[in-house]
């Protein structure tokens, strides 16, 4: 597999630090609101990355954090008359509603910033002892210019960074580029005891601390949205490599932005879309399909026309899989057709080739639709054996499982009323009672049931 590494700006062969385990850290949400589709894109994309690596035989340790204390959380708590703990708890629960709806596979560990204060303090103390951090009136800052490689992830010369840096009112930094590791407590804010007095962690340091605690000093892949490259991931690198004295992450993966009607999504423009509101209208699976249907590094455009196209694409996949279920129950025993199995295997290889090329889910999905075409023409429109149908089911489920789609399949138990009506229609057709047969079809259609006559019999699906 080759991965585009943001650090080197080129595709590199993926070789894990430890051949027995792949360590991945994905930046999670700051829990003060419902997640939006911008949050959901890395959630779905890097869930597919994890699934694909596991599919290829790797043991993956996947860590995704919750930032559960932060200026935004404190502001929301004050607005709602709640504690910051109540706000973070509420929106972590809301996150899980959306994440499960999107078929996100729960991480190996979901650490919270507030549960790792000791580790955060320890790493800050190490930075202070090494001369990379300094305290001023209860605040602790990172001495950015002491880390000579600062800017290497975002590929920004230090001179350019310096020209845009400023010291805000109330800050007592040595240099405008220095950033907060620990913030002294303000009146009414949550705090923890520390060597520098009462305070709370800065945003960047929590990820360095949780990476080290749960994955070790050097990890394989650090991933997140493109907006996190600078300053968040740049600062993580500086903190971690100065504290630990080694490479922080071998590979960096970042997904592209989301536009809404060809305009970058932002709260200030009022085109902000939450996962919940889209799911209420179209369901979660359409969102997941939309988010993985383009290459993860490309910007994607959200609009209702595209969502409708995604809905139609999913319906085509469901129809194929349900037709396979029906064929499997109504075909004869016998050996699998070697030529058809060879075609099925070629689609698997096509899928793997696409996914090995920097997680190209767009081409991976194309391989799945080529598989659907093969199934429709070589299996569903022919009389084949049960073993041939089962081979098609296996490959179909295998590839869709890696993508994390088709997770809302109906039960195999056909509703007794529908089954009875289909049987009556078949009897009417056998007696050439076309009027009765047509009426039953219309009655089923009114129930949202669509019939399709195949060589194996009648299949049905819901509109």
Short mmCIF file of C-alpha atoms in Angstrom, two decimals:
data_model
loop_
_atom_site.label_atom_id
_atom_site.label_comp_id
_atom_site.label_asym_id
_atom_site.label_seq_id
_atom_site.Cartn_x
_atom_site.Cartn_y
_atom_site.Cartn_z
CA UNK A 1 0.00 0.00 0.00
CA UNK A 2 1.17 3.54 -0.80
CA UNK A 3 0.06 6.53 1.26
CA UNK A 4 0.37 10.23 0.45
CA UNK A 5 2.39 11.60 3.36
CA UNK A 6 1.64 15.27 4.10
CA UNK A 7 5.12 15.55 5.63
CA UNK A 8 6.94 14.65 2.41
CA UNK A 9 4.18 15.64 -0.03
CA UNK A 10 4.51 12.38 -1.92
CA UNK A 11 3.17 8.86 -1.93
CA UNK A 12 5.26 6.45 0.10
CA UNK A 13 5.14 2.72 0.60
CA UNK A 14 3.42 1.99 3.90
CA UNK A 15 5.77 0.12 6.22
CA UNK A 16 4.63 0.04 9.87
CA UNK A 17 7.06 0.59 12.73
CA UNK A 18 6.08 -2.79 14.18
CA UNK A 19 5.13 -5.42 11.61
CA UNK A 20 2.70 -6.94 14.13
CA UNK A 21 0.68 -3.80 14.86
CA UNK A 22 -0.30 -0.55 13.13
CA UNK A 23 -0.73 2.42 15.46
CA UNK A 24 -3.10 5.16 14.28
CA UNK A 25 -4.16 8.35 16.04
CA UNK A 26 -7.11 10.35 14.71
CA UNK A 27 -7.99 13.73 16.16
CA UNK A 28 -11.52 13.58 17.53
CA UNK A 29 -14.16 16.25 18.17
CA UNK A 30 -14.28 19.08 20.65
CA UNK A 31 -17.58 18.19 22.28
CA UNK A 32 -19.63 21.37 22.57
CA UNK A 33 -22.12 20.86 19.72
CA UNK A 34 -23.48 18.30 17.27
CA UNK A 35 -20.88 17.15 14.75
CA UNK A 36 -21.13 18.62 11.25
CA UNK A 37 -20.31 16.93 7.96
CA UNK A 38 -16.82 18.42 8.11
CA UNK A 39 -16.26 16.45 11.34
CA UNK A 40 -17.88 13.39 9.79
CA UNK A 41 -15.56 13.22 6.80
CA UNK A 42 -12.40 12.21 8.72
CA UNK A 43 -14.59 10.01 10.91
CA UNK A 44 -15.73 7.97 7.90
CA UNK A 45 -12.55 8.19 5.80
CA UNK A 46 -10.18 7.00 8.52
CA UNK A 47 -12.68 4.38 9.65
CA UNK A 48 -12.30 2.96 6.12
CA UNK A 49 -8.50 3.20 6.47
CA UNK A 50 -8.65 1.18 9.66
CA UNK A 51 -11.04 -1.38 8.13
CA UNK A 52 -8.87 -1.76 5.04
CA UNK A 53 -5.67 -2.30 7.00
CA UNK A 54 -7.44 -4.93 9.10
CA UNK A 55 -8.79 -6.52 5.91
CA UNK A 56 -5.21 -6.73 4.64
CA UNK A 57 -4.20 -8.62 7.75
CA UNK A 58 -2.81 -5.93 10.06
CA UNK A 59 -3.61 -5.72 13.75
CA UNK A 60 -4.64 -2.07 14.15
CA UNK A 61 -4.61 -0.07 17.37
CA UNK A 62 -6.78 2.95 16.63
CA UNK A 63 -7.02 5.85 19.09
CA UNK A 64 -9.39 8.79 18.74
CA UNK A 65 -9.71 11.39 21.48
CA UNK A 66 -12.42 13.62 22.86
CA UNK A 67 -11.44 17.19 23.72
CA UNK A 68 -13.75 17.58 26.71
CA UNK A 69 -12.41 20.82 28.24
CA UNK A 70 -11.86 23.84 26.03
CA UNK A 71 -12.80 27.52 25.64
CA UNK A 72 -15.77 26.61 23.40
CA UNK A 73 -17.07 24.06 25.88
CA UNK A 74 -16.77 26.54 28.75
CA UNK A 75 -18.57 29.20 26.69
CA UNK A 76 -21.40 26.77 25.85
CA UNK A 77 -21.69 25.77 29.52
CA UNK A 78 -22.03 29.41 30.56
CA UNK A 79 -24.66 30.02 27.86
CA UNK A 80 -26.73 27.01 28.91
CA UNK A 81 -26.24 27.37 32.66
CA UNK A 82 -24.50 24.00 32.86
CA UNK A 83 -21.13 22.74 34.06
CA UNK A 84 -18.50 22.00 31.44
CA UNK A 85 -18.78 18.31 32.43
CA UNK A 86 -22.50 18.32 31.67
CA UNK A 87 -21.93 19.91 28.27
CA UNK A 88 -19.16 17.51 27.27
CA UNK A 89 -21.13 14.48 28.51
CA UNK A 90 -24.19 15.60 26.55
CA UNK A 91 -22.34 16.06 23.29
CA UNK A 92 -20.26 12.91 23.64
CA UNK A 93 -23.58 11.04 23.80
CA UNK A 94 -24.82 12.94 20.75
CA UNK A 95 -21.55 12.12 18.98
CA UNK A 96 -22.13 8.42 19.56
CA UNK A 97 -25.64 8.64 18.15
CA UNK A 98 -24.23 10.07 14.93
CA UNK A 99 -21.09 7.90 14.87
CA UNK A 100 -23.09 4.69 15.22
CA UNK A 101 -25.52 5.93 12.58
CA UNK A 102 -22.54 6.41 10.25
CA UNK A 103 -21.35 2.86 11.04
CA UNK A 104 -18.15 4.14 12.61
CA UNK A 105 -16.24 1.27 14.19
CA UNK A 106 -15.48 2.18 17.78
CA UNK A 107 -11.81 3.00 18.35
CA UNK A 108 -9.55 0.78 20.43
CA UNK A 109 -9.40 3.66 22.92
CA UNK A 110 -11.39 6.91 23.11
CA UNK A 111 -9.40 8.91 25.68
CA UNK A 112 -10.60 12.21 27.11
CA UNK A 113 -8.39 15.17 27.91
CA UNK A 114 -9.74 15.43 31.46
CA UNK A 115 -8.82 11.81 32.16
CA UNK A 116 -5.18 12.37 31.17
CA UNK A 117 -4.19 15.45 33.16
CA UNK A 118 -1.31 13.65 34.90
CA UNK A 119 0.19 12.57 31.59
CA UNK A 120 -0.26 16.10 30.21
CA UNK A 121 1.52 17.61 33.25
CA UNK A 122 4.34 15.07 32.94
CA UNK A 123 5.06 15.90 29.31
CA UNK A 124 4.98 19.65 30.05
CA UNK A 125 7.43 19.13 32.92
CA UNK A 126 9.75 17.24 30.57
CA UNK A 127 9.59 20.09 28.04
CA UNK A 128 10.32 22.60 30.81
CA UNK A 129 13.30 20.59 32.07
CA UNK A 130 14.73 20.43 28.55
CA UNK A 131 14.35 24.16 28.07
CA UNK A 132 11.55 23.94 25.50
CA UNK A 133 8.89 25.35 27.83
CA UNK A 134 8.71 28.25 30.28
CA UNK A 135 6.17 29.42 32.86
CA UNK A 136 4.84 32.96 33.22
CA UNK A 137 2.32 33.77 35.98
CA UNK A 138 0.74 30.30 35.89
CA UNK A 139 0.74 29.97 32.10
CA UNK A 140 3.24 27.66 30.40
CA UNK A 141 4.37 28.29 26.81
CA UNK A 142 6.32 26.27 24.27
CA UNK A 143 9.52 27.94 23.05
CA UNK A 144 8.82 27.49 19.33
CA UNK A 145 12.04 28.89 17.84
CA UNK A 146 14.10 26.40 19.88
CA UNK A 147 12.63 23.61 17.70
CA UNK A 148 14.57 24.18 14.48
CA UNK A 149 12.23 22.04 12.34
CA UNK A 150 9.09 23.99 13.20
CA UNK A 151 6.92 24.36 10.08
CA UNK A 152 8.08 21.11 8.44
CA UNK A 153 4.57 19.61 8.21
CA UNK A 154 2.84 22.68 6.81
CA UNK A 155 5.90 23.50 4.69
CA UNK A 156 5.95 27.10 5.86
CA UNK A 157 9.27 28.93 6.31
CA UNK A 158 9.74 30.21 9.83
CA UNK A 159 10.04 33.77 8.46
CA UNK A 160 6.54 33.58 6.97
CA UNK A 161 5.14 32.25 10.21
CA UNK A 162 6.81 35.00 12.20
CA UNK A 163 5.44 37.73 9.94
CA UNK A 164 1.86 36.71 10.72
CA UNK A 165 2.29 36.00 14.45
CA UNK A 166 1.07 38.38 17.15
CA UNK A 167 1.01 38.48 20.94
CA UNK A 168 -2.57 38.91 22.18
CA UNK A 169 -3.52 41.26 24.98
CA UNK A 170 -2.81 39.61 28.34
CA UNK A 171 -0.28 37.12 26.98
CA UNK A 172 3.29 37.22 28.28
CA UNK A 173 5.06 35.13 25.69
CA UNK A 174 8.75 35.47 24.84
CA UNK A 175 7.94 35.26 21.14
CA UNK A 176 4.72 35.64 19.11
CA UNK A 177 5.10 32.08 17.74
CA UNK A 178 5.13 30.51 21.21
CA UNK A 179 1.93 28.65 22.11
CA UNK A 180 0.21 27.65 25.33
CA UNK A 181 0.84 24.28 26.94
CA UNK A 182 -0.94 25.12 30.21
CA UNK A 183 -3.38 27.94 30.94
CA UNK A 184 -3.73 29.55 34.35
CA UNK A 185 -7.28 29.31 35.67
CA UNK A 186 -9.56 32.32 35.29
CA UNK A 187 -12.40 33.14 37.65
CA UNK A 188 -15.23 30.62 37.28
CA UNK A 189 -13.31 28.26 34.97
CA UNK A 190 -12.54 24.59 35.65
CA UNK A 191 -9.01 23.87 36.82
CA UNK A 192 -6.58 21.21 38.00
CA UNK A 193 -3.68 21.52 40.41
CA UNK A 194 -0.26 21.63 38.75
CA UNK A 195 3.35 22.66 39.48
CA UNK A 196 2.47 26.04 37.94
CA UNK A 197 -0.69 26.58 39.95
CA UNK A 198 -4.36 25.98 39.19
CA UNK A 199 -5.08 25.70 35.49
CA UNK A 200 -6.00 23.52 32.53
CA UNK A 201 -4.21 22.12 29.47
CA UNK A 202 -3.83 23.89 26.17
CA UNK A 203 -5.47 22.23 23.18
CA UNK A 204 -2.38 20.88 21.39
CA UNK A 205 -0.68 19.22 24.35
CA UNK A 206 -3.53 16.81 25.07
CA UNK A 207 -2.99 14.91 21.80
CA UNK A 208 0.77 14.61 22.37
CA UNK A 209 0.14 13.24 25.85
CA UNK A 210 -2.57 10.77 24.82
CA UNK A 211 -0.55 9.60 21.81
CA UNK A 212 2.39 8.79 24.08
CA UNK A 213 0.27 7.11 26.73
CA UNK A 214 -1.78 4.86 24.47
CA UNK A 215 0.42 4.35 21.39
CA UNK A 216 4.00 5.09 22.42
CA UNK A 217 6.57 7.67 21.38
CA UNK A 218 6.48 6.92 17.63
CA UNK A 219 3.26 6.01 15.84
CA UNK A 220 2.56 4.89 12.29
CA UNK A 221 -0.19 7.21 11.07
CA UNK A 222 -1.55 10.48 12.44
CA UNK A 223 -4.65 11.65 10.62
CA UNK A 224 -7.25 14.38 10.64
CA UNK A 225 -8.80 17.16 8.62
CA UNK A 226 -6.72 19.44 6.42
CA UNK A 227 -7.57 22.35 8.72
CA UNK A 228 -5.54 20.69 11.51
CA UNK A 229 -2.21 20.72 9.67
CA UNK A 230 -1.41 24.14 11.08
CA UNK A 231 -1.20 24.93 13.89
CA UNK A 232 -2.53 21.85 15.69
CA UNK A 233 -0.49 19.07 14.10
CA UNK A 234 2.54 21.29 13.64
CA UNK A 235 2.48 22.00 17.37
CA UNK A 236 1.96 18.35 18.24
CA UNK A 237 5.12 17.46 16.31
CA UNK A 238 7.13 20.16 18.08
CA UNK A 239 5.96 19.12 21.57
CA UNK A 240 6.27 15.38 21.04
CA UNK A 241 9.62 15.32 19.26
CA UNK A 242 11.20 17.71 21.75
CA UNK A 243 9.85 15.77 24.75
CA UNK A 244 10.56 12.28 23.40
CA UNK A 245 13.64 12.87 21.27
CA UNK A 246 12.38 10.84 18.31
CA UNK A 247 10.07 10.95 15.28
CA UNK A 248 6.46 11.49 16.33
CA UNK A 249 4.61 9.92 13.38
CA UNK A 250 5.93 8.19 10.23
CA UNK A 251 2.95 9.15 8.07
CA UNK A 252 0.50 12.06 8.11
CA UNK A 253 -2.85 11.78 6.32
CA UNK A 254 -5.25 14.70 5.91
CA UNK A 255 -8.65 14.79 4.24
CA UNK A 256 -9.85 17.70 2.11
CA UNK A 257 -12.46 20.35 2.85
CA UNK A 258 -16.21 20.19 2.29
CA UNK A 259 -17.97 22.86 0.25
CA UNK A 260 -21.71 23.49 0.36
CA UNK A 261 -23.12 24.47 -3.04
CA UNK A 262 -19.54 25.20 -4.16
CA UNK A 263 -18.83 27.50 -1.20
CA UNK A 264 -16.57 26.45 1.68
CA UNK A 265 -18.69 25.43 4.66
CA UNK A 266 -18.43 27.83 7.61
CA UNK A 267 -20.61 29.01 10.45
CA UNK A 268 -20.05 32.65 9.50
CA UNK A 269 -21.61 32.05 6.07
CA UNK A 270 -24.59 30.21 7.52
CA UNK A 271 -24.04 27.14 5.30
CA UNK A 272 -23.13 24.95 8.26
CA UNK A 273 -24.67 21.43 7.99
CA UNK A 274 -24.86 19.03 10.94
CA UNK A 275 -24.86 15.29 10.42
CA UNK A 276 -28.07 15.05 12.43
CA UNK A 277 -30.12 17.37 10.24
CA UNK A 278 -29.01 15.63 7.02
CA UNK A 279 -29.62 12.20 8.57
CA UNK A 280 -33.14 13.22 9.60
CA UNK A 281 -33.91 13.84 5.92
CA UNK A 282 -31.87 11.13 4.16
CA UNK A 283 -30.56 8.69 6.74
CA UNK A 284 -26.99 8.21 7.91
CA UNK A 285 -25.82 5.73 5.31
CA UNK A 286 -26.28 8.22 2.46
CA UNK A 287 -23.95 10.60 4.34
CA UNK A 288 -21.30 7.92 4.79
CA UNK A 289 -21.50 6.98 1.12
CA UNK A 290 -21.20 10.64 0.09
CA UNK A 291 -18.15 11.18 2.30
CA UNK A 292 -16.21 8.20 0.93
CA UNK A 293 -17.36 8.45 -2.70
CA UNK A 294 -14.54 10.87 -3.59
CA UNK A 295 -10.82 10.55 -2.93
CA UNK A 296 -10.20 11.62 0.65
CA UNK A 297 -7.67 14.33 -0.22
CA UNK A 298 -9.97 16.02 -2.73
CA UNK A 299 -12.41 18.75 -1.71
CA UNK A 300 -16.00 17.57 -2.03
CA UNK A 301 -19.14 19.53 -2.71
CA UNK A 302 -22.36 18.97 -0.77
CA UNK A 303 -25.73 19.74 -2.32
CA UNK A 304 -29.09 18.03 -2.50
CA UNK A 305 -28.57 16.80 -6.06
CA UNK A 306 -25.40 14.95 -5.05
CA UNK A 307 -27.09 13.48 -1.98
CA UNK A 308 -29.92 12.19 -4.18
CA UNK A 309 -27.35 10.60 -6.49
CA UNK A 310 -25.73 8.89 -3.49
CA UNK A 311 -29.13 7.66 -2.36
CA UNK A 312 -29.79 6.16 -5.82
CA UNK A 313 -26.36 4.51 -5.89
CA UNK A 314 -26.98 2.86 -2.54
CA UNK A 315 -30.40 1.66 -3.69
CA UNK A 316 -28.75 -0.01 -6.66
CA UNK A 317 -26.33 -1.82 -4.36
CA UNK A 318 -29.12 -2.92 -2.03
CA UNK A 319 -31.21 -4.18 -4.94
CA UNK A 320 -28.31 -6.28 -6.21
CA UNK A 321 -27.59 -7.76 -2.79
CA UNK A 322 -31.25 -8.55 -2.10
CA UNK A 323 -31.55 -10.17 -5.52
CA UNK A 324 -28.53 -12.32 -4.66
CA UNK A 325 -30.25 -13.41 -1.44
CA UNK A 326 -33.29 -14.46 -3.40
CA UNK A 327 -31.26 -16.27 -6.05
CA UNK A 328 -29.31 -18.08 -3.35
CA UNK A 329 -32.53 -19.55 -1.96
CA UNK A 330 -33.91 -20.57 -5.34
CA UNK A 331 -30.93 -21.96 -7.25
CA UNK A 332 -29.84 -25.57 -7.52
CA UNK A 333 -26.92 -27.29 -5.85
CA UNK A 334 -23.72 -27.80 -7.82
CA UNK A 335 -20.15 -26.65 -8.26
CA UNK A 336 -19.32 -22.98 -8.71
CA UNK A 337 -18.78 -21.76 -12.26
CA UNK A 338 -15.01 -21.34 -12.62
CA UNK A 339 -15.24 -18.52 -15.16
CA UNK A 340 -17.66 -16.53 -13.03
CA UNK A 341 -15.53 -17.06 -9.91
CA UNK A 342 -12.53 -15.84 -11.91
CA UNK A 343 -14.45 -12.67 -12.81
CA UNK A 344 -15.47 -12.14 -9.18
CA UNK A 345 -11.88 -12.49 -8.05
CA UNK A 346 -10.75 -9.97 -10.66
CA UNK A 347 -13.12 -7.41 -9.12
CA UNK A 348 -11.60 -8.08 -5.71
CA UNK A 349 -8.14 -7.45 -7.15
CA UNK A 350 -9.41 -4.29 -8.85
CA UNK A 351 -10.71 -3.09 -5.48
CA UNK A 352 -7.45 -3.88 -3.68
CA UNK A 353 -5.40 -2.11 -6.37
CA UNK A 354 -7.53 1.01 -5.93
CA UNK A 355 -7.36 0.98 -2.15
CA UNK A 356 -3.62 0.29 -2.15
CA UNK A 357 -3.20 3.52 -4.12
CA UNK A 358 -3.53 6.00 -1.25
CA UNK A 359 -6.91 4.70 -0.07
CA UNK A 360 -8.67 5.52 -3.34
CA UNK A 361 -12.23 4.81 -2.20
CA UNK A 362 -13.67 6.43 -5.35
CA UNK A 363 -12.04 3.78 -7.55
CA UNK A 364 -12.80 1.16 -4.90
CA UNK A 365 -16.51 1.96 -5.20
CA UNK A 366 -16.19 1.80 -9.00
CA UNK A 367 -14.88 -1.76 -8.61
CA UNK A 368 -17.95 -2.61 -6.52
CA UNK A 369 -20.26 -1.31 -9.24
CA UNK A 370 -18.36 -3.31 -11.86
CA UNK A 371 -19.00 -6.29 -9.61
CA UNK A 372 -22.72 -5.40 -9.54
CA UNK A 373 -22.74 -5.31 -13.34
CA UNK A 374 -21.11 -8.74 -13.47
CA UNK A 375 -23.60 -10.14 -10.97
CA UNK A 376 -26.56 -8.76 -12.89
CA UNK A 377 -25.42 -10.10 -16.28
CA UNK A 378 -23.66 -13.35 -15.35
CA UNK A 379 -25.70 -14.55 -12.36
CA UNK A 380 -29.08 -12.90 -11.86
CA UNK A 381 -30.05 -13.13 -15.53
CA UNK A 382 -28.87 -16.74 -15.81
CA UNK A 383 -29.52 -20.11 -14.24
CA UNK A 384 -26.52 -20.73 -12.01
CA UNK A 385 -25.65 -22.94 -9.05
CA UNK A 386 -26.01 -22.09 -5.40
CA UNK A 387 -22.21 -22.21 -5.01
CA UNK A 388 -21.81 -19.57 -7.73
CA UNK A 389 -24.34 -17.32 -5.98
CA UNK A 390 -22.60 -17.81 -2.66
CA UNK A 391 -19.25 -16.86 -4.18
CA UNK A 392 -20.80 -13.61 -5.47
CA UNK A 393 -22.35 -12.90 -2.05
CA UNK A 394 -18.99 -13.43 -0.36
CA UNK A 395 -17.07 -11.01 -2.59
CA UNK A 396 -19.87 -8.44 -2.52
CA UNK A 397 -20.08 -8.49 1.30
CA UNK A 398 -16.30 -8.50 1.63
CA UNK A 399 -15.81 -5.28 -0.36
CA UNK A 400 -18.82 -3.45 1.06
CA UNK A 401 -17.68 -4.42 4.54
CA UNK A 402 -14.32 -2.72 4.00
CA UNK A 403 -16.13 0.45 2.90
CA UNK A 404 -18.55 0.13 5.81
CA UNK A 405 -21.67 0.34 3.63
CA UNK A 406 -24.82 -1.77 3.20
CA UNK A 407 -25.23 -2.09 6.94
CA UNK A 408 -29.00 -1.59 6.89
CA UNK A 409 -29.97 -4.71 5.02
CA UNK A 410 -33.48 -6.00 5.62
CA UNK A 411 -34.10 -9.21 7.49
CA UNK A 412 -34.02 -12.42 5.49
CA UNK A 413 -37.45 -13.22 6.89
CA UNK A 414 -39.94 -12.16 4.20
CA UNK A 415 -43.02 -10.57 5.64
CA UNK A 416 -45.76 -13.22 5.60
CA UNK A 417 -48.32 -10.88 4.05
CA UNK A 418 -45.99 -9.97 1.19
CA UNK A 419 -45.06 -13.62 0.67
CA UNK A 420 -48.72 -14.62 0.52
CA UNK A 421 -49.57 -11.91 -2.01
CA UNK A 422 -46.61 -12.87 -4.22
CA UNK A 423 -47.75 -16.50 -4.15
CA UNK A 424 -51.30 -15.49 -5.14
CA UNK A 425 -49.93 -13.37 -7.98
CA UNK A 426 -47.87 -16.29 -9.25
CA UNK A 427 -50.95 -18.51 -9.14
CA UNK A 428 -52.95 -15.89 -11.08
CA UNK A 429 -50.21 -15.64 -13.70
CA UNK A 430 -50.14 -19.43 -14.05
CA UNK A 431 -53.91 -19.33 -14.69
CA UNK A 432 -53.41 -16.42 -17.12
CA UNK A 433 -55.56 -14.24 -14.86
CA UNK A 434 -53.62 -11.13 -15.79
CA UNK A 435 -56.11 -8.72 -14.21
CA UNK A 436 -55.71 -10.29 -10.77
CA UNK A 437 -51.93 -10.52 -11.17
CA UNK A 438 -51.73 -6.83 -12.13
CA UNK A 439 -53.95 -5.81 -9.22
CA UNK A 440 -51.76 -7.67 -6.72
CA UNK A 441 -48.67 -6.00 -8.18
CA UNK A 442 -50.38 -2.61 -7.80
CA UNK A 443 -51.45 -3.43 -4.22
CA UNK A 444 -47.88 -4.37 -3.36
CA UNK A 445 -46.59 -1.20 -4.97
CA UNK A 446 -48.99 0.81 -2.80
CA UNK A 447 -47.36 -0.92 0.19
CA UNK A 448 -43.95 0.25 -1.05
CA UNK A 449 -43.04 -3.19 -2.43
CA UNK A 450 -41.47 -3.41 -5.89
CA UNK A 451 -41.48 -6.77 -7.70
CA UNK A 452 -38.98 -8.01 -10.26
CA UNK A 453 -39.36 -11.18 -12.31
CA UNK A 454 -36.07 -13.09 -12.66
CA UNK A 455 -35.04 -16.53 -13.98
CA UNK A 456 -34.98 -17.70 -10.36
CA UNK A 457 -38.45 -16.35 -9.57
CA UNK A 458 -39.91 -13.13 -8.22
CA UNK A 459 -37.77 -10.83 -6.09
CA UNK A 460 -39.01 -7.86 -4.11
CA UNK A 461 -37.58 -4.74 -2.56
CA UNK A 462 -38.87 -1.75 -0.66
CA UNK A 463 -39.06 1.66 -2.28
#
